[in-house]
Coordinates of N, CA, C and O in Angstrom, one line a residue:
M7 N -23.4 -17.0 36.7 CA -23.3 -15.8 36.1 C -22.1 -16.1 35.4 O -21.1 -16.5 35.7
T8 N -22.1 -15.9 34.0 CA -21.0 -16.1 33.3 C -19.9 -14.9 33.0 O -20.7 -13.7 33.1
S9 N -18.9 -15.2 33.1 CA -18.0 -14.0 33.0 C -17.4 -13.6 31.7 O -17.1 -14.7 30.8
I10 N -17.3 -12.4 31.2 CA -17.0 -12.4 29.7 C -15.4 -12.0 30.0 O -14.9 -11.3 30.7
P11 N -15.0 -12.7 29.0 CA -13.4 -12.6 28.9 C -12.8 -11.2 28.8 O -13.4 -10.3 27.9
A12 N -11.8 -10.6 29.2 CA -11.0 -9.5 29.0 C -10.8 -9.7 27.5 O -10.4 -10.6 26.6
P13 N -11.1 -8.1 27.0 CA -10.3 -7.8 25.6 C -8.8 -8.3 25.5 O -8.2 -8.1 26.3
I14 N -8.7 -8.7 24.3 CA -7.2 -9.0 23.9 C -6.8 -8.2 22.8 O -7.3 -7.9 21.9
W15 N -5.4 -7.6 23.2 CA -4.8 -6.8 22.2 C -3.5 -7.5 21.7 O -2.6 -7.8 22.6
L16 N -3.4 -8.3 20.4 CA -2.2 -8.9 19.9 C -1.5 -7.7 19.2 O -2.0 -7.1 18.3
Y17 N -0.3 -7.3 19.8 CA 0.5 -6.4 19.3 C 1.9 -7.1 18.9 O 2.4 -8.0 19.3
D18 N 2.7 -6.1 18.3 CA 4.1 -6.4 17.8 C 5.0 -5.8 19.0 O 5.2 -4.7 18.7
G19 N 5.5 -6.8 19.7 CA 6.4 -6.1 20.7 C 7.7 -5.6 20.4 O 8.2 -5.0 21.5
V20 N 8.2 -5.8 19.3 CA 9.3 -4.9 19.0 C 9.2 -3.8 18.1 O 10.2 -3.0 17.8
C21 N 7.7 -3.4 17.9 CA 7.7 -2.3 17.1 C 7.6 -1.1 18.0 O 6.7 -1.2 19.2
V22 N 8.1 -0.1 17.9 CA 8.3 1.1 18.3 C 6.8 1.8 18.7 O 6.4 2.2 19.6
L23 N 6.3 1.7 17.3 CA 4.9 2.4 17.3 C 3.8 1.5 18.2 O 3.1 2.0 19.1
C24 N 3.9 0.2 17.9 CA 3.0 -0.5 18.8 C 3.2 -0.4 20.3 O 2.4 -0.5 21.2
S25 N 4.7 -0.5 20.7 CA 4.9 -0.6 22.1 C 4.5 0.9 22.6 O 3.9 1.0 23.7
G26 N 4.4 1.9 21.9 CA 4.2 3.2 22.3 C 2.3 3.2 22.6 O 1.9 4.0 23.5
G27 N 1.8 2.6 21.6 CA 0.4 2.6 21.8 C 0.0 1.7 23.0 O -1.0 2.2 23.4
V28 N 0.8 0.7 23.4 CA 0.4 -0.1 24.6 C 0.8 0.7 25.8 O -0.1 0.8 26.6
R29 N 1.6 1.6 25.8 CA 2.1 2.4 26.8 C 0.8 3.6 27.2 O 0.3 3.9 28.0
Y30 N 0.4 4.1 25.8 CA -0.5 5.1 25.8 C -2.0 4.3 26.3 O -2.6 4.9 27.2
T31 N -2.2 3.2 26.1 CA -3.2 2.5 26.2 C -3.6 2.4 27.8 O -4.5 2.3 28.5
L32 N -2.2 2.0 28.5 CA -2.1 1.9 29.9 C -2.4 3.1 30.6 O -3.1 2.9 31.5
R33 N -2.2 4.1 30.1 CA -2.5 5.4 30.8 C -3.9 5.8 30.6 O -4.3 6.5 31.4
H34 N -4.4 5.3 29.5 CA -5.8 6.1 29.1 C -7.1 5.0 29.2 O -8.0 5.5 28.5
E35 N -6.8 3.8 29.3 CA -8.0 2.9 29.3 C -8.8 3.1 30.0 O -8.5 3.5 31.5
R36 N -10.3 2.9 29.9 CA -11.2 3.2 30.8 C -11.2 2.0 31.8 O -11.7 2.7 33.1
D37 N -11.3 1.0 31.7 CA -11.8 -0.2 32.4 C -10.3 -0.9 33.1 O -10.8 -1.8 33.7
H38 N -9.4 -0.5 32.7 CA -8.1 -1.5 32.7 C -8.2 -2.7 33.0 O -7.9 -3.7 33.9
D39 N -8.9 -3.5 31.9 CA -9.1 -4.9 31.8 C -8.3 -5.6 30.6 O -8.5 -6.6 30.4
I40 N -7.8 -4.8 29.7 CA -7.3 -5.2 28.3 C -6.0 -6.3 28.7 O -5.2 -5.7 29.4
R41 N -5.9 -7.2 28.1 CA -4.8 -8.3 28.1 C -3.9 -7.7 26.8 O -4.4 -7.7 25.9
F42 N -2.8 -7.9 27.1 CA -1.8 -7.6 26.0 C -0.8 -8.8 25.9 O -0.4 -9.2 26.6
I43 N -0.9 -9.2 24.7 CA -0.1 -10.5 24.1 C 0.8 -10.1 22.9 O 0.2 -9.7 21.8
A44 N 2.0 -10.4 23.3 CA 3.3 -10.0 22.3 C 3.0 -11.0 21.2 O 3.1 -12.1 21.5
I45 N 3.2 -10.7 19.8 CA 2.9 -11.5 18.8 C 4.2 -12.4 18.7 O 4.3 -13.6 18.3
Q46 N 5.2 -12.1 19.5 CA 6.4 -12.7 19.6 C 6.5 -14.0 20.5 O 7.5 -14.7 20.8
S47 N 5.3 -13.8 21.5 CA 5.3 -14.8 22.6 C 4.5 -16.0 21.9 O 3.9 -16.1 20.7
Q48 N 4.6 -17.3 22.6 CA 4.1 -18.7 22.1 C 2.6 -18.3 21.8 O 2.1 -18.8 20.9
E49 N 2.0 -17.9 22.7 CA 0.7 -17.4 22.7 C 0.3 -16.6 21.5 O -0.7 -16.9 20.8
G50 N 1.1 -15.6 21.3 CA 0.7 -14.5 20.5 C 1.1 -15.2 19.0 O 0.2 -14.8 18.1
R51 N 2.0 -16.0 18.9 CA 2.2 -16.7 17.5 C 1.1 -17.7 17.2 O 0.5 -17.6 16.1
A52 N 0.4 -18.3 18.0 CA -0.4 -19.1 17.9 C -2.0 -18.4 17.4 O -2.6 -18.9 16.6
L53 N -2.0 -17.3 18.2 CA -3.2 -16.5 18.2 C -3.2 -15.8 16.7 O -4.1 -15.7 16.0
A54 N -2.0 -15.3 16.2 CA -1.7 -14.7 15.1 C -2.1 -15.8 14.0 O -3.0 -15.5 13.0
Q55 N -1.5 -16.9 13.9 CA -1.8 -17.9 12.9 C -3.1 -18.3 13.1 O -3.7 -18.5 11.8
A56 N -3.9 -18.4 14.0 CA -5.1 -18.8 14.1 C -6.0 -17.9 13.3 O -7.2 -18.1 12.9
H57 N -5.7 -16.3 13.2 CA -6.4 -15.4 12.6 C -5.7 -15.1 11.2 O -6.0 -14.1 10.6
G58 N -5.0 -15.8 10.6 CA -4.5 -15.8 9.1 C -3.2 -14.5 9.1 O -3.1 -13.8 8.3
I59 N -2.5 -14.3 10.3 CA -1.4 -13.3 10.4 C -0.3 -14.1 10.4 O 0.0 -14.9 11.3
D60 N 0.6 -13.8 9.6 CA 2.0 -14.4 9.7 C 3.1 -13.7 10.9 O 3.1 -12.5 10.9
P61 N 3.2 -14.6 12.0 CA 3.7 -14.2 13.1 C 5.2 -13.3 12.9 O 5.8 -12.5 13.6
D62 N 5.8 -13.9 11.9 CA 7.2 -13.3 11.6 C 7.3 -12.2 10.5 O 8.0 -11.5 10.7
E63 N 6.2 -11.9 9.9 CA 6.0 -10.6 9.3 C 4.6 -10.3 9.4 O 3.8 -10.0 8.4
P64 N 4.2 -9.7 10.7 CA 2.9 -9.3 11.0 C 2.6 -7.9 10.1 O 3.3 -7.1 10.2
D65 N 1.3 -8.0 9.6 CA 1.2 -6.9 8.8 C -0.5 -6.3 9.8 O -0.9 -5.3 9.0
S66 N -0.7 -6.7 10.9 CA -1.8 -6.1 11.5 C -1.8 -6.4 13.1 O -1.0 -7.7 13.3
F67 N -2.2 -5.8 14.0 CA -2.4 -6.3 15.1 C -3.9 -6.5 15.3 O -4.7 -6.5 14.4
L68 N -4.4 -7.5 16.3 CA -5.7 -8.0 16.4 C -6.1 -7.3 17.7 O -5.7 -7.2 18.5
F69 N -7.6 -7.0 18.0 CA -8.2 -6.6 19.0 C -9.1 -7.8 19.2 O -10.3 -7.8 18.1
I70 N -9.2 -8.5 20.3 CA -10.4 -9.5 20.1 C -11.2 -9.2 21.4 O -10.6 -8.9 22.5
E71 N -12.4 -9.1 21.1 CA -13.4 -8.7 22.0 C -14.7 -9.5 21.9 O -15.2 -9.5 21.0
N72 N -15.1 -10.0 23.0 CA -16.5 -10.9 22.9 C -16.2 -12.1 22.1 O -17.3 -12.3 21.3
G73 N -15.1 -12.6 21.7 CA -15.0 -13.6 20.8 C -14.6 -13.3 19.4 O -14.5 -14.0 18.6
L74 N -14.7 -12.0 19.1 CA -14.8 -11.5 17.9 C -13.4 -10.8 17.5 O -12.9 -10.0 18.2
A75 N -12.7 -11.4 16.5 CA -11.1 -10.9 16.4 C -11.4 -9.6 15.3 O -11.9 -9.9 14.2
L76 N -10.9 -8.7 15.6 CA -10.8 -7.4 14.5 C -9.7 -7.1 14.4 O -8.7 -6.7 15.1
A77 N -9.4 -7.0 12.9 CA -7.9 -6.5 12.5 C -7.9 -5.3 11.8 O -8.8 -4.6 11.6
K78 N -6.9 -4.4 11.6 CA -6.6 -3.3 10.8 C -7.3 -2.3 11.6 O -7.4 -2.1 12.8
S79 N -8.0 -1.4 10.7 CA -8.8 -0.3 11.2 C -9.6 -0.6 12.0 O -10.3 0.3 13.1
E80 N -10.5 -1.7 11.9 CA -11.6 -2.0 12.9 C -11.2 -2.3 14.1 O -11.7 -2.0 15.1
G81 N -9.9 -2.9 14.2 CA -9.1 -3.3 15.4 C -8.7 -2.1 16.2 O -8.9 -2.0 17.6
V82 N -8.5 -1.1 15.5 CA -8.0 0.3 16.0 C -9.4 1.1 16.5 O -9.3 1.5 17.8
L83 N -10.3 0.9 16.1 CA -11.7 1.4 16.5 C -12.2 0.7 17.7 O -12.6 1.6 18.6
A84 N -12.2 -0.5 17.5 CA -12.4 -1.3 18.8 C -11.8 -0.8 19.9 O -12.2 -0.7 21.1
L85 N -10.5 -0.7 20.0 CA -9.5 -0.6 21.0 C -9.9 1.1 21.2 O -9.9 1.2 22.6
A86 N -10.0 1.9 20.5 CA -10.3 3.5 20.8 C -11.6 3.4 21.7 O -11.6 4.5 22.8
R87 N -12.5 2.4 21.6 CA -13.7 2.4 22.4 C -13.3 2.3 23.9 O -13.9 2.7 24.5
H88 N -12.2 1.7 24.0 CA -11.9 1.5 25.4 C -11.0 2.4 26.2 O -10.6 2.4 27.4
L89 N -10.9 3.7 25.4 CA -9.8 4.7 25.9 C -10.5 5.8 26.3 O -11.7 6.2 25.6
N90 N -9.9 6.7 26.9 CA -10.2 8.1 27.3 C -8.9 8.9 26.7 O -7.9 8.3 26.0
G91 N -9.3 10.4 26.5 CA -8.1 11.1 25.9 C -8.2 11.1 24.7 O -9.0 11.0 23.9
P92 N -7.2 12.0 24.0 CA -7.2 12.3 22.5 C -7.4 11.0 21.5 O -8.0 11.5 20.4
A93 N -6.9 9.7 21.8 CA -7.2 8.8 21.1 C -8.7 8.4 20.7 O -9.0 7.9 19.5
R94 N -9.7 8.9 21.7 CA -10.9 8.7 21.3 C -11.4 9.5 19.9 O -12.4 9.0 19.2
L95 N -10.5 10.4 19.2 CA -10.9 11.2 18.1 C -10.6 10.1 16.9 O -11.1 10.3 15.9
L96 N -9.8 9.0 17.3 CA -10.1 7.9 16.2 C -11.3 7.5 15.8 O -11.5 7.1 14.5
L97 N -12.2 7.7 16.7 CA -13.5 7.1 16.4 C -14.0 7.8 15.4 O -15.1 7.4 14.8
L98 N -13.9 8.9 15.0 CA -14.3 9.8 13.9 C -14.0 9.1 12.7 O -14.8 9.4 11.6
G99 N -13.0 8.2 12.5 CA -12.8 7.4 11.4 C -14.0 6.2 11.0 O -13.8 6.0 9.7
R100 N -14.9 6.0 12.0 CA -16.0 5.5 11.4 C -16.7 5.9 10.4 O -17.5 5.3 9.6
A101 N -16.7 7.3 10.2 CA -17.2 8.1 8.9 C -16.7 7.7 7.5 O -17.3 7.8 6.7
L102 N -15.5 7.1 7.6 CA -14.8 6.9 6.3 C -15.1 5.2 6.0 O -15.2 4.5 6.9
P103 N -15.3 5.0 4.5 CA -15.5 3.7 4.2 C -14.4 2.7 4.7 O -13.1 3.2 4.9
K104 N -14.7 1.6 5.0 CA -13.5 0.5 5.8 C -12.4 0.5 5.0 O -11.2 0.4 5.2
R105 N -12.7 0.2 3.5 CA -11.6 0.1 2.6 C -10.5 1.1 2.5 O -9.2 1.0 2.4
W106 N -11.1 2.5 2.8 CA -10.1 4.0 2.8 C -9.4 3.6 4.2 O -8.1 4.0 4.2
R107 N -10.1 3.3 5.2 CA -9.5 3.4 6.6 C -8.3 2.1 6.7 O -7.1 2.2 7.1
D108 N -8.8 1.0 6.1 CA -7.9 -0.1 5.8 C -6.6 0.3 5.1 O -5.5 -0.1 5.1
W109 N -6.9 0.9 3.9 CA -5.7 1.4 3.2 C -4.8 2.3 3.9 O -3.4 2.0 3.7
L110 N -5.2 3.3 4.6 CA -4.3 4.0 5.6 C -3.7 3.1 6.4 O -2.5 3.5 6.8
Y111 N -4.4 2.2 7.1 CA -3.5 1.4 8.0 C -2.5 0.6 7.5 O -1.5 0.4 8.0
D112 N -2.9 0.3 6.4 CA -1.9 -0.7 5.6 C -0.6 0.1 5.4 O 0.7 -0.4 5.3
R113 N -0.6 1.4 4.9 CA 0.4 2.2 4.6 C 1.4 2.4 5.9 O 2.4 2.3 5.9
V114 N 0.8 2.5 7.0 CA 1.5 2.9 8.2 C 2.1 1.4 8.5 O 3.2 1.4 8.8
A115 N 1.4 0.4 8.7 CA 1.7 -1.0 9.1 C 3.1 -1.4 8.3 O 3.8 -1.7 8.7
R116 N 2.9 -1.1 7.1 CA 3.8 -1.5 6.2 C 5.4 -1.0 6.4 O 6.3 -1.3 6.2
N117 N 5.3 0.4 6.9 CA 6.2 1.3 6.9 C 6.6 1.6 8.4 O 7.3 2.4 8.6
R118 N 6.0 0.9 9.5 CA 6.1 1.4 10.6 C 7.4 1.1 11.4 O 7.9 2.0 12.2
Y119 N 8.3 0.2 10.9 CA 9.6 -0.2 11.4 C 10.5 1.2 10.7 O 11.4 1.8 11.4
R120 N 10.5 1.7 9.7 CA 11.3 2.5 8.9 C 11.0 3.9 9.4 O 11.7 4.7 9.8
L121 N 9.5 4.3 9.8 CA 9.1 5.5 10.4 C 9.4 5.6 11.6 O 9.8 6.7 12.3
F122 N 9.1 4.4 12.7 CA 9.1 4.6 14.1 C 10.1 3.9 14.6 O 10.7 4.4 15.9
G123 N 10.7 3.0 14.0 CA 11.8 2.1 14.6 C 11.6 0.7 15.1 O 10.3 0.5 15.0
Q124 N 12.5 -0.1 15.5 CA 12.3 -1.4 15.6 C 13.1 -1.5 17.0 O 14.3 -1.4 16.8
K125 N 12.7 -2.4 18.0 CA 13.7 -2.9 19.4 C 14.1 -4.2 19.0 O 13.6 -5.0 18.0
T126 N 15.1 -4.4 19.7 CA 15.4 -5.9 19.8 C 14.8 -7.0 20.6 O 14.5 -8.1 20.3
S127 N 13.9 -6.5 21.4 CA 13.1 -7.2 22.2 C 11.8 -6.4 22.9 O 11.8 -5.2 22.8
C128 N 10.9 -7.2 23.4 CA 9.8 -6.4 24.1 C 10.2 -6.0 25.5 O 11.1 -6.7 26.1
D129 N 9.3 -4.7 25.5 CA 9.7 -3.9 26.9 C 9.1 -4.9 27.8 O 8.1 -5.5 27.7
M130 N 9.6 -5.0 29.0 CA 9.1 -5.7 30.4 C 8.1 -4.3 30.9 O 8.4 -3.2 31.2
P131 N 7.0 -4.8 31.1 CA 5.9 -3.9 31.6 C 6.1 -3.3 32.9 O 6.9 -4.4 33.6
D132 N 5.7 -2.6 33.5 CA 5.7 -2.2 35.0 C 5.2 -3.3 35.9 O 4.0 -4.0 35.4
P133 N 6.0 -3.5 36.9 CA 5.3 -4.6 37.7 C 3.8 -4.5 38.3 O 3.2 -5.6 38.2
A134 N 3.1 -3.7 38.1 CA 2.0 -3.5 38.7 C 1.0 -3.8 37.5 O -0.1 -4.4 37.6
T135 N 1.5 -4.0 36.1 CA 0.5 -4.5 35.0 C 1.1 -5.6 34.6 O 0.4 -6.2 33.5
R136 N 2.0 -6.0 34.9 CA 2.8 -7.5 34.3 C 1.7 -8.4 34.2 O 1.9 -9.4 33.4
H137 N 0.9 -8.5 35.0 CA -0.3 -9.7 35.2 C -1.0 -9.7 33.7 O -1.5 -10.7 33.4
R138 N -1.1 -8.6 33.1 CA -2.1 -8.4 32.0 C -1.3 -8.7 30.6 O -2.0 -8.5 29.7
F139 N -0.1 -9.0 30.8 CA 1.2 -9.4 29.7 C 1.4 -10.7 29.3 O 1.6 -11.5 30.3
T140 N 1.2 -11.0 28.1 CA 2.0 -12.4 27.9 C 3.2 -11.6 26.8 O 2.9 -11.2 25.7
L141 N 4.5 -12.3 27.2 CA 5.4 -11.8 26.4 C 6.2 -13.0 25.9 O 6.1 -14.2 26.5
P142 N 7.2 -12.9 25.2 CA 8.1 -14.1 24.8 C 8.9 -14.9 26.0 O 9.0 -14.2 27.1
D143 N 9.1 -16.2 25.9 CA 9.4 -16.9 26.8 C 10.7 -16.5 27.6 O 10.9 -16.9 28.7
S144 N 11.3 -15.8 26.9 CA 12.7 -15.4 27.6 C 12.5 -14.3 28.5 O 13.6 -13.9 29.1
R145 N 11.4 -13.8 28.8 CA 10.9 -12.9 29.7 C 10.7 -13.5 31.1 O 9.5 -14.0 31.4

């Protein structure tokens, strides 16, 4: 029997919006199996570069599921399928053309530090979920 790898969320660990999204996901995920990889980690940098994202100036997170890397609005929708709660409303976005969804995603992504803030380092996850995270080596 072949094991299906856990979904991976490559996120910006110093972005307040992204870190808040990770905390929300931990509270509302359905299967509790998503791996969280900070783009600031060695594994995160390599993963970003392999998928055409500059790890020093990230403009998207990735959600990788079943070997398929989904970025921007497609990644958000893939993540939302794993959640319960109000975030499921994001799935209504499927009704919009992808270029419109990505246009909106790009506006938020480009301004996320200004709108939501930026931290100097990644948050340390709760000890109960630490095994699901890859953080920068200094952690």
